[in-house]
PDB file of C-alpha atoms in Angstrom:
ATOM      1  CA  MET P   1     -16.210  23.921 -11.285  1.00 43.00           C
ATOM      2  CA  ALA P   2     -15.797  22.393  -7.898  1.00 43.00           C
ATOM      3  CA  THR P   3     -17.026  24.149  -4.847  1.00 42.00           C
ATOM      4  CA  THR P   4     -14.827  25.513  -2.113  1.00 39.00           C
ATOM      5  CA  LYS P   5     -16.271  23.428   0.676  1.00 41.00           C
ATOM      6  CA  SER P   6     -15.889  20.151  -1.110  1.00 44.00           C
ATOM      7  CA  ASN P   7     -12.358  21.139  -2.041  1.00 43.00           C
ATOM      8  CA  LEU P   8     -11.682  21.751   1.616  1.00 38.00           C
ATOM      9  CA  VAL P   9     -12.155  18.093   2.350  1.00 45.00           C
ATOM     10  CA  ARG P  10      -9.703  17.094  -0.315  1.00 48.00           C
ATOM     11  CA  ALA P  11      -7.261  19.735   0.783  1.00 41.00           C
ATOM     12  CA  ALA P  12      -7.491  18.655   4.360  1.00 42.00           C
ATOM     13  CA  VAL P  13      -6.650  15.193   3.227  1.00 43.00           C
ATOM     14  CA  ALA P  14      -3.664  16.633   1.419  1.00 41.00           C
ATOM     15  CA  LEU P  15      -1.801  16.822   4.686  1.00 37.00           C
ATOM     16  CA  CYS P  16       1.930  17.320   4.891  1.00 36.00           C
ATOM     17  CA  ALA P  17       4.229  14.303   4.912  1.00 33.00           C
ATOM     18  CA  VAL P  18       6.974  14.670   7.477  1.00 31.00           C
ATOM     19  CA  THR P  19      10.376  14.049   5.936  1.00 31.00           C
ATOM     20  CA  ALA P  20      13.879  14.159   7.330  1.00 28.00           C
ATOM     21  CA  GLY P  21      14.590  17.551   5.862  1.00 28.00           C
ATOM     22  CA  GLY P  22      11.289  19.243   6.561  1.00 29.00           C
ATOM     23  CA  LEU P  23       7.742  19.116   5.245  1.00 30.00           C
ATOM     24  CA  ALA P  24       6.748  17.687   1.905  1.00 32.00           C
ATOM     25  CA  TRP P  25       3.195  17.961   0.645  1.00 33.00           C
ATOM     26  CA  ALA P  26       1.478  14.669  -0.011  1.00 34.00           C
ATOM     27  CA  GLY P  27      -1.281  15.059  -2.548  1.00 37.00           C
ATOM     28  CA  LEU P  28      -4.332  12.893  -2.722  1.00 40.00           C
ATOM     29  CA  ASP P  29      -5.609  11.817  -6.117  1.00 38.00           C
ATOM     30  CA  THR P  30      -9.197  12.064  -5.093  1.00 45.00           C
ATOM     31  CA  GLY P  31     -12.390  13.835  -5.158  1.00 51.00           C
ATOM     32  CA  THR P  32     -13.192  16.935  -6.940  1.00 54.00           C
ATOM     33  CA  ARG P  33     -16.485  18.362  -7.780  1.00 55.00           C
ATOM     34  CA  ALA P  34     -17.668  19.415 -11.158  1.00 48.00           C
ATOM     35  CA  SER P  35     -20.577  21.265  -9.718  1.00 38.00           C
ATOM     36  CA  ALA P  36     -20.642  24.817  -8.472  1.00 33.00           C
ATOM     37  CA  VAL P  37     -22.576  23.987  -5.341  1.00 35.00           C
ATOM     38  CA  PRO P  38     -20.314  22.697  -2.563  1.00 37.00           C
ATOM     39  CA  PRO P  39     -21.513  20.386   0.212  1.00 38.00           C
ATOM     40  CA  ALA P  40     -21.618  21.655   3.746  1.00 38.00           C
ATOM     41  CA  ARG P  41     -18.495  20.677   5.612  1.00 39.00           C
ATOM     42  CA  THR P  42     -16.410  21.563   8.587  1.00 36.00           C
ATOM     43  CA  GLU P  43     -12.665  21.758   8.575  1.00 39.00           C
ATOM     44  CA  VAL P  44     -10.944  18.852  10.220  1.00 38.00           C
ATOM     45  CA  SER P  45      -7.678  19.076  12.022  1.00 40.00           C
ATOM     46  CA  ALA P  46      -5.209  16.259  11.546  1.00 41.00           C
ATOM     47  CA  PRO P  47      -4.653  13.972  14.512  1.00 43.00           C
ATOM     48  CA  ALA P  48      -0.920  14.636  14.469  1.00 44.00           C
ATOM     49  CA  ALA P  49       0.741  17.846  15.525  1.00 43.00           C
ATOM     50  CA  SER P  50       0.062  20.700  13.160  1.00 40.00           C
ATOM     51  CA  PRO P  51       2.847  21.693  10.765  1.00 41.00           C
ATOM     52  CA  THR P  52       5.252  24.474  11.541  1.00 43.00           C
ATOM     53  CA  PRO P  53       4.077  27.953  10.608  1.00 45.00           C
ATOM     54  CA  SER P  54       6.616  28.358   7.819  1.00 44.00           C
ATOM     55  CA  PRO P  55       4.934  26.103   5.209  1.00 42.00           C
ATOM     56  CA  PRO P  56       1.414  26.935   4.071  1.00 42.00           C
ATOM     57  CA  SER P  57      -1.234  25.113   6.050  1.00 40.00           C
ATOM     58  CA  PRO P  58      -2.835  22.262   4.049  1.00 39.00           C
ATOM     59  CA  ALA P  59      -6.400  22.630   2.942  1.00 40.00           C
ATOM     60  CA  ALA P  60      -8.677  20.098   4.550  1.00 40.00           C
ATOM     61  CA  GLU P  61      -9.486  17.862   1.606  1.00 41.00           C
ATOM     62  CA  ALA P  62     -10.529  14.705   3.283  1.00 41.00           C
ATOM     63  CA  GLY P  63     -14.102  15.443   4.127  1.00 42.00           C
ATOM     64  CA  ALA P  64     -16.084  17.055   1.384  1.00 43.00           C
ATOM     65  CA  PRO P  65     -15.379  16.301  -2.263  1.00 46.00           C
ATOM     66  CA  THR P  66     -14.964  19.070  -4.759  1.00 42.00           C
ATOM     67  CA  GLU P  67     -13.443  19.926  -8.074  1.00 41.00           C
ATOM     68  CA  ALA P  68      -9.847  19.734  -6.957  1.00 38.00           C
ATOM     69  CA  ALA P  69     -10.622  17.994  -3.704  1.00 39.00           C
ATOM     70  CA  SER P  70      -8.874  20.526  -1.578  1.00 35.00           C
ATOM     71  CA  GLU P  71     -11.455  20.768   1.151  1.00 38.00           C
ATOM     72  CA  VAL P  72     -11.978  18.530   4.092  1.00 37.00           C
ATOM     73  CA  PRO P  73     -15.484  17.336   4.773  1.00 39.00           C
ATOM     74  CA  SER P  74     -16.935  18.802   7.849  1.00 37.00           C
ATOM     75  CA  GLY P  75     -18.043  16.465  10.521  1.00 38.00           C
ATOM     76  CA  PRO P  76     -21.693  15.728  10.315  1.00 36.00           C
ATOM     77  CA  GLY P  77     -23.879  17.717  12.650  1.00 39.00           C
ATOM     78  CA  SER P  78     -25.375  16.060  15.667  1.00 38.00           C
ATOM     79  CA  PRO P  79     -28.906  14.838  15.009  1.00 41.00           C
ATOM     80  CA  ALA P  80     -31.649  16.461  16.997  1.00 42.00           C
ATOM     81  CA  ALA P  81     -32.571  14.558  20.128  1.00 43.00           C
ATOM     82  CA  PRO P  82     -35.769  12.544  19.652  1.00 44.00           C
ATOM     83  CA  ALA P  83     -38.838  13.660  21.534  1.00 46.00           C
ATOM     84  CA  PRO P  84     -39.604  11.567  24.637  1.00 46.00           C
ATOM     85  CA  PRO P  85     -42.055   8.741  23.978  1.00 44.00           C
ATOM     86  CA  SER P  86     -45.677   9.517  24.602  1.00 44.00           C
ATOM     87  CA  ALA P  87     -47.382   7.809  27.471  1.00 42.00           C
ATOM     88  CA  GLU P  88     -50.235   6.829  25.159  1.00 44.00           C
ATOM     89  CA  ALA P  89     -48.252   5.116  22.408  1.00 44.00           C
ATOM     90  CA  ALA P  90     -44.809   3.545  22.450  1.00 42.00           C
ATOM     91  CA  PRO P  91     -42.607   4.543  19.512  1.00 41.00           C
ATOM     92  CA  THR P  92     -42.153   1.939  16.807  1.00 41.00           C
ATOM     93  CA  VAL P  93     -38.698   0.990  15.549  1.00 39.00           C
ATOM     94  CA  PRO P  94     -38.446   1.162  11.742  1.00 39.00           C
ATOM     95  CA  PRO P  95     -36.686  -1.703   9.974  1.00 41.00           C
ATOM     96  CA  ALA P  96     -33.041  -1.189   9.053  1.00 37.00           C
ATOM     97  CA  PRO P  97     -32.721   0.214   5.513  1.00 37.00           C
ATOM     98  CA  VAL P  98     -30.785  -1.660   2.863  1.00 38.00           C
ATOM     99  CA  PRO P  99     -27.606  -0.100   1.468  1.00 42.00           C
ATOM    100  CA  GLY P 100     -28.290   2.804  -0.831  1.00 44.00           C
ATOM    101  CA  THR P 101     -31.937   3.287   0.078  1.00 40.00           C
ATOM    102  CA  ALA P 102     -33.179   6.799   0.620  1.00 41.00           C
ATOM    103  CA  ALA P 103     -33.725   8.165   4.098  1.00 40.00           C
ATOM    104  CA  PRO P 104     -36.976   9.951   4.942  1.00 40.00           C
ATOM    105  CA  ALA P 105     -37.075  13.354   3.305  1.00 42.00           C
ATOM    106  CA  PRO P 106     -36.282  16.168   5.746  1.00 43.00           C
ATOM    107  CA  LYS P 107     -38.680  18.996   6.384  1.00 45.00           C
ATOM    108  CA  GLY P 108     -38.687  21.943   4.027  1.00 47.00           C
ATOM    109  CA  GLY P 109     -38.617  19.854   0.847  1.00 47.00           C
ATOM    110  CA  GLU P 110     -34.846  19.311   0.983  1.00 51.00           C
ATOM    111  CA  GLN P 111     -33.443  16.178  -0.608  1.00 57.00           C
ATOM    112  CA  ALA P 112     -32.336  13.636   1.979  1.00 61.00           C
ATOM    113  CA  PRO P 113     -29.129  11.656   1.405  1.00 67.00           C
ATOM    114  CA  ALA P 114     -29.460   7.914   1.096  1.00 68.00           C
ATOM    115  CA  ALA P 115     -28.295   5.669   3.910  1.00 82.00           C
ATOM    116  CA  LEU P 116     -24.881   4.200   3.075  1.00 93.00           C
ATOM    117  CA  PRO P 117     -22.692   1.600   4.783  1.00 93.00           C
ATOM    118  CA  ALA P 118     -20.061   3.034   7.111  1.00 93.00           C
ATOM    119  CA  PRO P 119     -16.610   3.527   5.538  1.00 95.00           C
ATOM    120  CA  LEU P 120     -13.740   1.145   6.199  1.00 94.00           C
ATOM    121  CA  PRO P 121     -12.268   1.300   9.697  1.00 94.00           C
ATOM    122  CA  PRO P 122      -8.698   2.666   9.579  1.00 94.00           C
ATOM    123  CA  ASP P 123      -7.097  -0.690  10.386  1.00 92.00           C
ATOM    124  CA  ARG P 124      -8.630  -2.176   7.228  1.00 91.00           C
ATOM    125  CA  LEU P 125      -6.838   0.252   4.908  1.00 93.00           C
ATOM    126  CA  PRO P 126      -3.869  -1.043   2.863  1.00 90.00           C
ATOM    127  CA  ALA P 127      -0.396  -0.965   4.436  1.00 85.00           C
ATOM    128  CA  ASN P 128      -1.850  -0.147   7.848  1.00 87.00           C
ATOM    129  CA  ALA P 129       0.966  -1.911   9.698  1.00 84.00           C
ATOM    130  CA  ALA P 130       3.334   0.843   8.599  1.00 84.00           C
ATOM    131  CA  ALA P 131       0.849   3.682   8.027  1.00 88.00           C
ATOM    132  CA  SER P 132      -1.240   3.367  11.234  1.00 92.00           C
ATOM    133  CA  TRP P 133      -4.183   5.121   9.564  1.00 95.00           C
ATOM    134  CA  LYS P 134      -6.437   7.342  11.684  1.00 96.00           C
ATOM    135  CA  PRO P 135      -9.729   9.020  10.715  1.00 96.00           C
ATOM    136  CA  ILE P 136      -9.491  12.765  10.208  1.00 95.00           C
ATOM    137  CA  ALA P 137     -13.125  13.406  11.134  1.00 94.00           C
ATOM    138  CA  PRO P 138     -16.517  11.663  11.067  1.00 94.00           C
ATOM    139  CA  PRO P 139     -17.779  10.785   7.567  1.00 95.00           C
ATOM    140  CA  ASN P 140     -19.759  13.410   5.702  1.00 94.00           C
ATOM    141  CA  THR P 141     -22.870  12.329   3.764  1.00 95.00           C
ATOM    142  CA  GLN P 142     -24.909  14.454   1.383  1.00 93.00           C
ATOM    143  CA  ALA P 143     -27.292  14.232  -1.522  1.00 95.00           C
ATOM    144  CA  VAL P 144     -25.596  15.121  -4.824  1.00 91.00           C
ATOM    145  CA  THR P 145     -26.789  16.364  -8.173  1.00 85.00           C
ATOM    146  CA  HIS P 146     -23.385  17.091  -9.713  1.00 92.00           C
ATOM    147  CA  ASP P 147     -20.434  15.183 -11.131  1.00 96.00           C
ATOM    148  CA  VAL P 148     -17.569  14.439  -8.721  1.00 96.00           C
ATOM    149  CA  ARG P 149     -14.021  14.415 -10.041  1.00 96.00           C
ATOM    150  CA  LEU P 150     -11.926  11.809  -8.265  1.00 96.00           C
ATOM    151  CA  ASN P 151      -8.547  12.690  -9.720  1.00 96.00           C
ATOM    152  CA  GLU P 152      -6.978  14.050 -12.890  1.00 97.00           C
ATOM    153  CA  CYS P 153      -8.274  11.035 -14.815  1.00 97.00           C
ATOM    154  CA  ALA P 154     -11.652   9.916 -13.445  1.00 97.00           C
ATOM    155  CA  THR P 155     -15.017  11.509 -12.660  1.00 97.00           C
ATOM    156  CA  VAL P 156     -18.082   9.986 -10.992  1.00 97.00           C
ATOM    157  CA  LYS P 157     -21.352  10.821 -12.743  1.00 95.00           C
ATOM    158  CA  GLY P 158     -25.001  10.207 -11.956  1.00 95.00           C
ATOM    159  CA  ALA P 159     -24.700   9.446  -8.217  1.00 97.00           C
ATOM    160  CA  THR P 160     -27.559  10.389  -5.905  1.00 96.00           C
ATOM    161  CA  THR P 161     -25.729  10.287  -2.544  1.00 96.00           C
ATOM    162  CA  TRP P 162     -22.100  10.900  -1.636  1.00 97.00           C
ATOM    163  CA  GLN P 163     -20.300   9.929   1.560  1.00 97.00           C
ATOM    164  CA  GLN P 164     -16.683  10.896   2.202  1.00 97.00           C
ATOM    165  CA  GLN P 165     -14.257   9.768   4.888  1.00 97.00           C
ATOM    166  CA  GLY P 166     -10.735  11.118   5.276  1.00 97.00           C
ATOM    167  CA  TYR P 167      -7.792   9.404   6.977  1.00 97.00           C
ATOM    168  CA  VAL P 168      -4.215  10.383   7.824  1.00 95.00           C
ATOM    169  CA  SER P 169      -1.208   8.084   8.244  1.00 93.00           C
ATOM    170  CA  ALA P 170       1.633   8.141  10.757  1.00 91.00           C
ATOM    171  CA  PHE P 171       3.662   9.749   7.950  1.00 88.00           C
ATOM    172  CA  ARG P 172       1.005  12.480   7.640  1.00 89.00           C
ATOM    173  CA  THR P 173      -0.049  11.305   4.203  1.00 90.00           C
ATOM    174  CA  PRO P 174      -3.782  11.304   3.415  1.00 93.00           C
ATOM    175  CA  ALA P 175      -6.338   8.787   2.214  1.00 96.00           C
ATOM    176  CA  ILE P 176      -9.987   9.272   1.235  1.00 97.00           C
ATOM    177  CA  GLN P 177     -12.876   6.871   0.784  1.00 98.00           C
ATOM    178  CA  ASP P 178     -15.746   8.141  -1.346  1.00 98.00           C
ATOM    179  CA  THR P 179     -18.944   6.084  -1.414  1.00 97.00           C
ATOM    180  CA  PHE P 180     -21.771   6.766  -3.868  1.00 97.00           C
ATOM    181  CA  SER P 181     -25.280   5.388  -4.248  1.00 96.00           C
ATOM    182  CA  TYR P 182     -27.198   5.191  -7.537  1.00 96.00           C
ATOM    183  CA  ARG P 183     -30.839   4.811  -8.447  1.00 95.00           C
ATOM    184  CA  ASP P 184     -30.246   1.146  -9.323  1.00 95.00           C
ATOM    185  CA  ALA P 185     -27.541  -1.481  -9.848  1.00 95.00           C
ATOM    186  CA  THR P 186     -27.433  -0.869 -13.604  1.00 96.00           C
ATOM    187  CA  ALA P 187     -26.519   2.781 -13.123  1.00 96.00           C
ATOM    188  CA  ALA P 188     -23.855   1.862 -10.559  1.00 96.00           C
ATOM    189  CA  GLN P 189     -22.370  -0.760 -12.885  1.00 97.00           C
ATOM    190  CA  GLN P 190     -22.157   1.787 -15.716  1.00 97.00           C
ATOM    191  CA  ALA P 191     -20.428   4.277 -13.416  1.00 97.00           C
ATOM    192  CA  TYR P 192     -17.957   1.584 -12.362  1.00 98.00           C
ATOM    193  CA  ALA P 193     -17.259   0.696 -16.011  1.00 97.00           C
ATOM    194  CA  ASP P 194     -16.701   4.392 -16.836  1.00 97.00           C
ATOM    195  CA  LEU P 195     -14.217   4.748 -13.969  1.00 98.00           C
ATOM    196  CA  ARG P 196     -12.297   1.678 -15.089  1.00 98.00           C
ATOM    197  CA  ALA P 197     -12.079   3.040 -18.628  1.00 98.00           C
ATOM    198  CA  ALA P 198     -10.842   6.389 -17.307  1.00 98.00           C
ATOM    199  CA  MET P 199      -8.182   4.742 -15.135  1.00 98.00           C
ATOM    200  CA  ASP P 200      -7.123   2.469 -18.002  1.00 97.00           C
ATOM    201  CA  ALA P 201      -6.434   5.665 -19.984  1.00 98.00           C
ATOM    202  CA  CYS P 202      -4.868   7.487 -17.024  1.00 98.00           C
ATOM    203  CA  ARG P 203      -1.276   7.049 -18.212  1.00 98.00           C
ATOM    204  CA  ASP P 204      -1.929   9.071 -21.356  1.00 98.00           C
ATOM    205  CA  THR P 205      -4.050  11.622 -19.469  1.00 98.00           C
ATOM    206  CA  SER P 206      -1.339  12.086 -16.842  1.00 98.00           C
ATOM    207  CA  ARG P 207       1.439  12.440 -19.413  1.00 98.00           C
ATOM    208  CA  ALA P 208      -0.543  15.062 -21.298  1.00 98.00           C
ATOM    209  CA  LEU P 209      -0.800  17.063 -18.077  1.00 97.00           C
ATOM    210  CA  GLN P 210       2.924  16.638 -17.449  1.00 98.00           C
ATOM    211  CA  ARG P 211       3.733  17.789 -20.975  1.00 97.00           C
ATOM    212  CA  GLU P 212       1.587  20.904 -20.512  1.00 97.00           C
ATOM    213  CA  ALA P 213       3.284  21.608 -17.159  1.00 97.00           C
ATOM    214  CA  LYS P 214       6.736  21.048 -18.698  1.00 97.00           C
ATOM    215  CA  LEU P 215       7.486  18.157 -16.357  1.00 97.00           C
ATOM    216  CA  PRO P 216       9.104  14.801 -17.148  1.00 96.00           C
ATOM    217  CA  GLN P 217       6.521  12.603 -18.876  1.00 97.00           C
ATOM    218  CA  ASP P 218       7.110   9.620 -16.623  1.00 97.00           C
ATOM    219  CA  ALA P 219       3.565   8.617 -15.592  1.00 97.00           C
ATOM    220  CA  GLU P 220       2.908   4.888 -15.438  1.00 97.00           C
ATOM    221  CA  VAL P 221      -0.432   3.348 -14.415  1.00 97.00           C
ATOM    222  CA  THR P 222      -0.806  -0.351 -13.683  1.00 96.00           C
ATOM    223  CA  THR P 223      -3.614  -2.636 -12.561  1.00 97.00           C
ATOM    224  CA  THR P 224      -2.375  -4.178  -9.329  1.00 95.00           C
ATOM    225  CA  ALA P 225      -5.283  -6.463  -8.351  1.00 96.00           C
ATOM    226  CA  THR P 226      -8.771  -7.462  -9.447  1.00 96.00           C
ATOM    227  CA  THR P 227     -11.753  -9.219  -7.845  1.00 95.00           C
ATOM    228  CA  ASP P 228     -15.287  -9.966  -8.968  1.00 93.00           C
ATOM    229  CA  ASP P 229     -16.338  -6.631  -7.455  1.00 91.00           C
ATOM    230  CA  GLY P 230     -13.374  -4.332  -7.981  1.00 97.00           C
ATOM    231  CA  THR P 231     -10.117  -3.183  -9.525  1.00 98.00           C
ATOM    232  CA  ALA P 232      -7.009  -1.642  -7.930  1.00 97.00           C
ATOM    233  CA  TYR P 233      -4.591   0.705  -9.710  1.00 97.00           C
ATOM    234  CA  ALA P 234      -1.216   2.275  -8.949  1.00 95.00           C
ATOM    235  CA  ARG P 235      -0.002   5.457 -10.648  1.00 96.00           C
ATOM    236  CA  GLN P 236       3.675   6.375 -10.380  1.00 95.00           C
ATOM    237  CA  TRP P 237       4.455   9.858 -11.670  1.00 97.00           C
ATOM    238  CA  THR P 238       5.949  13.264 -11.080  1.00 97.00           C
ATOM    239  CA  ALA P 239       2.648  14.809 -10.104  1.00 97.00           C
ATOM    240  CA  VAL P 240       1.292  18.048 -11.515  1.00 96.00           C
ATOM    241  CA  ALA P 241       0.257  20.389  -8.708  1.00 92.00           C
ATOM    242  CA  GLY P 242      -3.493  20.852  -8.416  1.00 90.00           C
ATOM    243  CA  GLN P 243      -5.556  17.885  -7.420  1.00 90.00           C
ATOM    244  CA  SER P 244      -2.346  16.125  -6.478  1.00 92.00           C
ATOM    245  CA  ALA P 245       0.558  17.522  -4.487  1.00 90.00           C
ATOM    246  CA  PRO P 246       3.558  18.174  -6.732  1.00 93.00           C
ATOM    247  CA  GLY P 247       6.509  15.848  -6.947  1.00 94.00           C
ATOM    248  CA  PRO P 248       7.326  12.161  -7.481  1.00 95.00           C
ATOM    249  CA  GLN P 249       4.780   9.912  -5.817  1.00 94.00           C
ATOM    250  CA  THR P 250       2.701   6.768  -6.142  1.00 92.00           C
ATOM    251  CA  GLY P 251      -1.076   7.027  -5.987  1.00 94.00           C
ATOM    252  CA  HIS P 252      -3.272   4.024  -5.215  1.00 95.00           C
ATOM    253  CA  VAL P 253      -6.885   3.821  -6.391  1.00 97.00           C
ATOM    254  CA  TYR P 254      -9.384   1.103  -5.435  1.00 98.00           C
ATOM    255  CA  LEU P 255     -12.722   0.858  -7.271  1.00 98.00           C
ATOM    256  CA  VAL P 256     -15.484  -1.419  -5.971  1.00 98.00           C
ATOM    257  CA  ARG P 257     -19.135  -1.787  -7.012  1.00 97.00           C
ATOM    258  CA  ARG P 258     -21.774  -3.850  -5.251  1.00 95.00           C
ATOM    259  CA  ASP P 259     -25.471  -3.636  -6.143  1.00 94.00           C
ATOM    260  CA  ASN P 260     -26.318   0.077  -6.449  1.00 95.00           C
ATOM    261  CA  VAL P 261     -23.356   1.337  -4.384  1.00 96.00           C
ATOM    262  CA  LEU P 262     -19.888   2.322  -5.630  1.00 97.00           C
ATOM    263  CA  ALA P 263     -16.829   2.981  -3.430  1.00 98.00           C
ATOM    264  CA  VAL P 264     -13.486   4.570  -4.302  1.00 98.00           C
ATOM    265  CA  LEU P 265     -10.548   4.468  -1.889  1.00 98.00           C
ATOM    266  CA  GLN P 266      -7.468   6.540  -2.741  1.00 97.00           C
ATOM    267  CA  PHE P 267      -4.183   7.544  -1.186  1.00 94.00           C
ATOM    268  CA  ALA P 268      -0.822   8.797  -2.429  1.00 91.00           C
ATOM    269  CA  VAL P 269       2.643   8.353  -0.948  1.00 86.00           C
ATOM    270  CA  PRO P 270       5.476  10.729  -1.903  1.00 88.00           C
ATOM    271  CA  ASP P 271       8.762   9.124  -2.900  1.00 87.00           C
ATOM    272  CA  GLY P 272      11.142   9.142   0.043  1.00 81.00           C
ATOM    273  CA  THR P 273       8.468   9.059   2.735  1.00 77.00           C
ATOM    274  CA  PRO P 274      10.328   7.855   5.831  1.00 68.00           C
ATOM    275  CA  GLY P 275       9.592   4.372   7.079  1.00 57.00           C
ATOM    276  CA  THR P 276       8.295   3.096   3.731  1.00 56.00           C
ATOM    277  CA  SER P 277       9.822   1.172   0.864  1.00 52.00           C
ATOM    278  CA  GLY P 278       8.862   1.306  -2.775  1.00 48.00           C
ATOM    279  CA  ALA P 279       7.014   4.581  -2.185  1.00 40.00           C
ATOM    280  CA  GLY P 280       4.845   2.806   0.338  1.00 46.00           C
ATOM    281  CA  ALA P 281       3.269   0.568  -2.269  1.00 62.00           C
ATOM    282  CA  PRO P 282       1.054  -2.178  -0.842  1.00 77.00           C
ATOM    283  CA  THR P 283       1.603  -5.737  -2.021  1.00 83.00           C
ATOM    284  CA  GLU P 284      -0.687  -7.433  -4.528  1.00 88.00           C
ATOM    285  CA  ALA P 285      -2.193  -9.444  -1.681  1.00 89.00           C
ATOM    286  CA  GLU P 286      -2.902  -6.258   0.293  1.00 88.00           C
ATOM    287  CA  ASP P 287      -4.544  -4.644  -2.722  1.00 93.00           C
ATOM    288  CA  ARG P 288      -6.762  -7.670  -3.268  1.00 94.00           C
ATOM    289  CA  SER P 289      -7.618  -7.691   0.427  1.00 92.00           C
ATOM    290  CA  ALA P 290      -8.536  -3.994   0.252  1.00 93.00           C
ATOM    291  CA  LEU P 291     -10.910  -4.659  -2.646  1.00 95.00           C
ATOM    292  CA  THR P 292     -12.509  -7.562  -0.796  1.00 94.00           C
ATOM    293  CA  GLY P 293     -12.845  -5.508   2.363  1.00 93.00           C
ATOM    294  CA  LEU P 294     -14.552  -2.675   0.516  1.00 95.00           C
ATOM    295  CA  ALA P 295     -16.948  -5.070  -1.205  1.00 95.00           C
ATOM    296  CA  ASP P 296     -17.824  -6.707   2.107  1.00 93.00           C
ATOM    297  CA  ARG P 297     -18.372  -3.292   3.661  1.00 93.00           C
ATOM    298  CA  LEU P 298     -20.770  -2.261   0.901  1.00 93.00           C
ATOM    299  CA  GLY P 299     -22.863  -5.334   1.657  1.00 88.00           C
ATOM    300  CA  THR P 300     -23.416  -4.383   5.306  1.00 85.00           C
ATOM    301  CA  ALA P 301     -26.364  -2.513   6.792  1.00 68.00           C
ATOM    302  CA  PRO P 302     -26.020   1.245   6.299  1.00 74.00           C
ATOM    303  CA  ALA P 303     -25.126   3.652   9.060  1.00 59.00           C
ATOM    304  CA  ALA P 304     -27.676   6.326   9.927  1.00 52.00           C
ATOM    305  CA  PRO P 305     -27.424   9.044   7.261  1.00 48.00           C
ATOM    306  CA  GLN P 306     -26.029  12.359   8.408  1.00 49.00           C
ATOM    307  CA  GLN P 307     -27.814  15.212   6.736  1.00 47.00           C
ATOM    308  CA  HIS P 308     -26.473  18.715   6.183  1.00 44.00           C
TER     309      HIS P 308
END
């Protein structure tokens, strides 16, 4: 089962969407852990004003992934300040690591997370002109030895390092980018193929959940864009409460693989979110641009890993 901390990140991402009549919960179709050991995280407060005390406060689910992704990843801790250089020998600068390569192992025999490229800047997310995405907290990076459930349909298996970044829109709807490294490109390609197969079957999976929850079986999943490196999906459905917030909504999922790194960007927009049309669905051109942007990002030099 997923751990509490990783669920916090997902929950934090499941921020409330402000609607004309009050607060509606916007669920994120992302990140859940299958393992019982949660990653260390800190709760992240949303950039916008906190919701009124009447509705339950959202779990911070944008930072650390877990089984139902209801936890928000804690901001990475500040690295220890380096010791001043010795007068006898000037410190050497190590070469920049390539994406997905392991960082030096920390003391105490703990497994160090691999260095991964930084997540997309908020203004590169789909539909940013209307959404005005903002980061919820700094990205959280950790070594993983468990499966990570992304949504009701798809699970990431076999990854060695996991980085998660949460965002919130002007409508207080969440988005999450999960980035994973693998031991080699072959393993990453297999994981990407498994995710595509799971999303291709997501309509039937979602309808089975709706049937069990006695909800209208209206789930529809479509492929909205493809590139050499990735695939984008949209799922329209009356969501089953759990990993997703309940109610009619459209979830967007972007899968991209480059070399030994895999990235998944997800966000959901409740029907009737003010200031949006078509449930906030991006255009085909925007979806293709998002896939290209993710692929380009995965090809950049990694940011310094943040260990927990």
